[in-house]
Short mmCIF file of C-alpha atoms and ligand atoms in Angstrom, two decimals:
data_model
loop_
_atom_site.label_atom_id
_atom_site.label_comp_id
_atom_site.label_asym_id
_atom_site.label_seq_id
_atom_site.Cartn_x
_atom_site.Cartn_y
_atom_site.Cartn_z
CA UNK A 23 -150.16 36.79 191.33
CA UNK A 24 -148.03 38.38 188.44
CA UNK A 25 -145.99 35.73 186.15
CA UNK A 26 -143.26 36.90 183.65
CA UNK A 27 -142.28 34.32 180.76
CA UNK A 28 -138.74 35.22 179.58
CA UNK A 29 -138.63 33.17 176.05
CA UNK A 30 -136.61 33.48 172.85
CA UNK A 31 -140.55 31.87 170.84
CA UNK A 32 -143.10 33.70 173.52
CA UNK A 33 -145.67 33.13 170.51
CA UNK A 34 -145.54 29.39 171.30
CA UNK A 35 -147.46 30.54 175.23
CA UNK A 36 -150.15 32.33 173.54
CA UNK A 37 -152.41 30.00 173.36
CA UNK A 38 -152.62 27.74 176.33
CA UNK A 39 -153.35 31.32 178.23
CA UNK A 40 -155.94 32.60 175.77
CA UNK A 41 -158.60 30.07 176.73
CA UNK A 42 -161.01 28.70 178.99
CA UNK A 43 -160.15 28.94 183.12
CA UNK A 44 -156.82 30.62 182.36
CA UNK A 45 -158.21 33.01 180.04
CA UNK A 46 -161.08 34.02 182.65
CA UNK A 47 -158.57 33.99 185.22
CA UNK A 48 -156.52 36.80 183.51
CA UNK A 49 -159.45 38.58 182.61
CA UNK A 50 -160.85 38.73 186.52
CA UNK A 51 -157.16 40.06 186.87
CA UNK A 52 -156.57 37.21 189.22
CA UNK A 53 -153.41 36.29 187.37
CA UNK A 54 -151.30 38.81 185.18
CA UNK A 55 -149.23 37.19 182.43
CA UNK A 56 -146.10 38.87 180.80
CA UNK A 57 -144.49 37.46 177.78
CA UNK A 58 -141.09 39.06 177.34
CA UNK A 59 -139.33 38.25 174.39
CA UNK A 60 -135.53 37.25 174.97
CA UNK A 61 -134.54 38.94 171.88
CA UNK A 62 -135.64 42.36 172.62
CA UNK A 63 -132.60 42.79 174.90
CA UNK A 64 -130.26 41.27 172.85
CA UNK A 65 -126.57 43.19 173.71
CA UNK A 66 -125.23 43.58 169.99
CA UNK A 67 -126.09 44.69 166.64
CA UNK A 68 -127.04 41.19 164.97
CA UNK A 69 -129.74 40.90 167.94
CA UNK A 70 -127.94 37.53 168.64
CA UNK A 71 -129.31 35.59 171.62
CA UNK A 72 -127.43 32.59 171.05
CA UNK A 73 -123.86 31.29 169.80
CA UNK A 74 -121.99 27.96 170.01
CA UNK A 75 -121.20 26.67 173.03
CA UNK A 76 -117.55 26.80 174.33
CA UNK A 77 -115.10 23.87 173.41
CA UNK A 78 -117.42 22.65 170.50
CA UNK A 79 -120.66 20.07 170.24
CA UNK A 80 -123.59 20.73 168.61
CA UNK A 81 -126.39 23.40 169.13
CA UNK A 82 -126.48 26.63 170.73
CA UNK A 83 -126.36 28.10 173.82
CA UNK A 84 -128.37 30.79 175.26
CA UNK A 85 -126.29 33.77 176.20
CA UNK A 86 -125.92 34.84 179.52
CA UNK A 87 -125.77 38.88 178.59
CA UNK A 88 -129.34 39.52 177.18
CA UNK A 89 -130.52 37.25 180.08
CA UNK A 90 -128.75 38.95 182.53
CA UNK A 91 -130.10 42.37 181.38
CA UNK A 92 -133.34 40.80 180.89
CA UNK A 93 -133.83 39.44 184.46
CA UNK A 94 -131.69 42.85 185.92
CA UNK A 95 -134.97 45.33 184.19
CA UNK A 96 -137.62 43.21 185.38
CA UNK A 97 -136.27 42.88 189.10
CA UNK A 98 -136.23 46.54 189.01
CA UNK A 99 -139.98 46.54 188.61
CA UNK A 100 -140.78 43.69 191.29
CA UNK A 101 -139.06 41.19 194.21
CA UNK A 102 -139.55 37.53 192.66
CA UNK A 103 -140.69 34.86 194.92
CA UNK A 104 -138.79 32.63 192.45
CA UNK A 105 -136.58 32.92 189.45
CA UNK A 106 -137.55 29.79 188.01
CA UNK A 107 -135.47 27.90 184.89
CA UNK A 108 -137.64 25.35 183.33
CA UNK A 109 -135.41 22.36 182.46
CA UNK A 110 -135.64 18.85 181.95
CA UNK A 111 -133.15 18.01 184.75
CA UNK A 112 -134.75 20.42 187.40
CA UNK A 113 -136.78 19.78 190.63
CA UNK A 114 -139.81 17.38 189.24
CA UNK A 115 -143.39 19.52 189.03
CA UNK A 116 -146.22 17.70 191.63
CA UNK A 117 -148.98 19.23 193.03
CA UNK A 118 -147.85 19.85 196.23
CA UNK A 119 -145.18 22.56 194.34
CA UNK A 120 -148.05 24.05 192.71
CA UNK A 121 -149.88 24.40 195.46
CA UNK A 122 -146.87 26.10 197.28
CA UNK A 123 -146.58 28.63 193.87
CA UNK A 124 -150.01 29.07 194.04
CA UNK A 125 -149.27 31.43 197.05
CA UNK A 126 -146.40 33.12 195.62
CA UNK A 127 -147.03 37.07 194.54
CA UNK A 128 -144.46 37.48 191.76
CA UNK A 129 -142.87 34.20 189.48
CA UNK A 130 -140.42 34.95 187.09
CA UNK A 131 -139.97 32.12 184.59
CA UNK A 132 -137.15 31.68 182.05
CA UNK A 133 -137.32 29.48 179.19
CA UNK A 134 -134.78 27.67 177.86
CA UNK A 135 -133.24 25.96 174.38
CA UNK A 136 -133.23 21.93 174.62
CA UNK A 137 -129.35 22.44 173.95
CA UNK A 138 -129.53 25.32 177.29
CA UNK A 139 -128.29 28.06 178.52
CA UNK A 140 -125.53 29.27 179.53
CA UNK A 141 -124.45 27.87 182.85
CA UNK A 142 -123.73 30.95 184.96
CA UNK A 143 -127.27 32.08 184.68
CA UNK A 144 -128.21 29.19 185.72
CA UNK A 145 -125.84 29.62 189.16
CA UNK A 146 -125.77 33.27 189.84
CA UNK A 147 -129.21 34.37 188.72
CA UNK A 148 -131.91 31.29 189.21
CA UNK A 149 -133.32 30.29 192.42
CA UNK A 150 -135.12 27.26 191.12
CA UNK A 151 -135.08 24.54 188.29
CA UNK A 152 -138.49 22.43 187.61
CA UNK A 153 -138.79 19.63 185.32
CA UNK A 154 -142.40 18.27 184.23
CA UNK A 155 -141.72 14.96 183.20
CA UNK A 156 -138.53 12.75 182.49
CA UNK A 157 -138.37 13.48 178.65
CA UNK A 158 -136.78 16.32 176.55
CA UNK A 159 -138.62 18.51 174.92
CA UNK A 160 -137.48 21.24 172.43
CA UNK A 161 -137.85 24.26 174.98
CA UNK A 162 -139.27 25.19 178.24
CA UNK A 163 -142.01 26.95 177.02
CA UNK A 164 -145.00 24.32 176.46
CA UNK A 165 -143.84 23.24 180.10
CA UNK A 166 -143.90 26.65 181.76
CA UNK A 167 -147.46 26.66 179.94
CA UNK A 168 -147.99 23.30 181.38
CA UNK A 169 -146.65 24.72 185.14
CA UNK A 170 -148.57 28.08 184.91
CA UNK A 171 -151.64 25.82 183.68
CA UNK A 172 -151.45 24.30 187.32
CA UNK A 173 -150.66 26.36 189.85
CA UNK A 174 -153.33 29.02 188.05
CA UNK A 175 -156.26 26.62 188.57
CA UNK A 176 -155.39 26.66 192.40
CA UNK A 177 -155.30 30.59 192.81
CA UNK A 178 -158.32 31.12 195.08
CA UNK A 179 -161.55 32.23 192.70
CA UNK A 180 -160.55 30.94 189.49
CA UNK A 181 -162.37 27.87 190.00
CA UNK A 182 -165.80 27.88 191.08
CA UNK A 183 -167.71 25.25 193.28
CA UNK A 184 -168.28 23.22 190.78
CA UNK A 185 -164.80 22.55 189.30
CA UNK A 186 -162.91 23.42 192.81
CA UNK A 187 -159.91 21.68 192.99
CA UNK A 188 -160.43 20.32 196.09
CA UNK A 189 -161.76 17.80 194.09
CA UNK A 190 -158.69 16.85 191.63
CA UNK A 191 -156.95 14.12 190.99
CA UNK A 192 -153.66 14.60 193.26
CA UNK A 193 -155.10 16.72 195.85
CA UNK A 194 -154.98 14.45 197.89
CA UNK A 195 -152.68 12.23 196.80
CA UNK A 196 -155.95 10.17 195.84
CA UNK A 197 -157.01 9.48 192.12
CA UNK A 198 -160.35 11.60 190.94
CA UNK A 199 -163.34 9.21 190.79
CA UNK A 200 -164.76 8.56 187.34
CA UNK A 201 -167.56 10.61 186.46
CA UNK A 202 -170.85 10.09 183.92
CA UNK A 203 -173.10 12.18 182.40
CA UNK A 204 -176.02 11.26 179.74
CA UNK A 205 -177.52 9.17 178.67
CA UNK A 206 -177.81 6.56 181.59
CA UNK A 207 -177.55 4.30 179.03
CA UNK A 208 -175.49 4.43 175.96
CA UNK A 209 -174.93 1.31 173.68
CA UNK A 210 -176.18 -0.88 176.78
CA UNK A 211 -173.51 0.45 178.57
CA UNK A 212 -174.81 1.57 181.87
CA UNK A 213 -174.09 4.40 184.06
CA UNK A 214 -173.61 2.77 187.75
CA UNK A 215 -176.91 2.85 189.71
CA UNK A 216 -175.69 4.43 192.73
CA UNK A 217 -174.92 7.62 191.15
CA UNK A 218 -178.87 7.94 189.82
CA UNK A 219 -180.38 7.02 193.26
CA UNK A 220 -180.01 10.40 194.88
CA UNK A 221 -178.67 9.23 197.98
CA UNK A 222 -175.55 11.84 198.60
CA UNK A 223 -173.87 10.09 201.43
CA UNK A 224 -174.05 6.72 199.39
CA UNK A 225 -172.82 8.50 196.36
CA UNK A 226 -170.26 10.03 198.46
CA UNK A 227 -169.19 7.05 199.73
CA UNK A 228 -168.89 5.74 196.46
CA UNK A 229 -166.64 8.11 195.00
CA UNK A 230 -164.50 8.03 197.79
CA UNK A 231 -164.11 4.17 197.47
CA UNK A 232 -163.72 4.35 193.38
CA UNK A 233 -160.59 7.08 193.71
CA UNK A 234 -158.93 4.80 196.83
CA UNK A 235 -158.89 1.65 194.07
CA UNK A 236 -157.71 3.46 191.27
CA UNK A 237 -155.20 5.53 193.01
CA UNK A 238 -154.12 1.50 194.47
CA UNK A 239 -153.93 0.49 190.53
CA UNK A 240 -152.41 3.21 188.62
CA UNK A 241 -150.62 5.16 191.05
CA UNK A 242 -149.92 2.51 193.96
CA UNK A 243 -146.79 5.13 195.26
CA UNK A 244 -149.42 7.71 195.75
CA UNK A 245 -151.24 5.60 197.97
CA UNK A 246 -148.78 4.71 200.11
CA UNK A 247 -148.21 8.13 200.81
CA UNK A 248 -151.77 8.74 202.24
CA UNK A 249 -152.02 10.77 205.41
CL1 6GU B 323 -139.10 21.98 181.88
N1 6GU B 323 -138.01 21.87 179.42
C1 6GU B 323 -137.34 21.22 178.58
N2 6GU B 323 -136.98 21.83 177.62
N3 6GU B 323 -137.69 19.83 178.17
C2 6GU B 323 -138.28 18.84 179.15
C3 6GU B 323 -138.40 19.72 180.64
C4 6GU B 323 -138.24 21.18 180.82
N4 6GU B 323 -139.77 18.72 181.30
C5 6GU B 323 -139.37 18.49 180.88
N5 6GU B 323 -139.02 18.16 179.79
#
């Protein structure tokens, strides 16, 4: 998968892609992430990428010209499955959307300022808008990092058997069961005995029951989506 991310502050996303699972995915060439500085596509001498909103009001608006120039240049190199704008009023990211995106070959992501981007970008250049929740971030960068993390770990080969995405919370609209490790007793707090029994079938059954109970209690709306 190839992911291009356009941002006015691309450095914000360096660390999220430089560690652990995502770092390994990049190193194994399972994913290529290209951070693009919008300022490199500024069209005027002052390298300006934002300006006041027509009609007045607080906050700067990202200009259409650098964004259009940047997207045009990128489109000459690749055909994108989606051109996504990160926005708090976009479609809500969920596991199903992540699964669909994990099958894409090329994704272009545009990160905006909290005040927004010229609406004509959204109308004419964007194919999908995504939000990661009902709260407002200062920009789309952290949201893009969240979305990319959730998508990249689903690409075949990124996780090994032990960390397989099949066991994730939400994968079957069920929350993952609790896990424990050594010591078996800490402060008198015991690990559930079944997990120490070595009885694989009983352990699997216990985990499934725990998943169902947790989903009912913590995410009843997911429980009612059971197949
Ligand atoms: Cl995608 N962007 C911003 N700025 N805030 C958000 C968001 C995105 N998703 C939730 N809040």
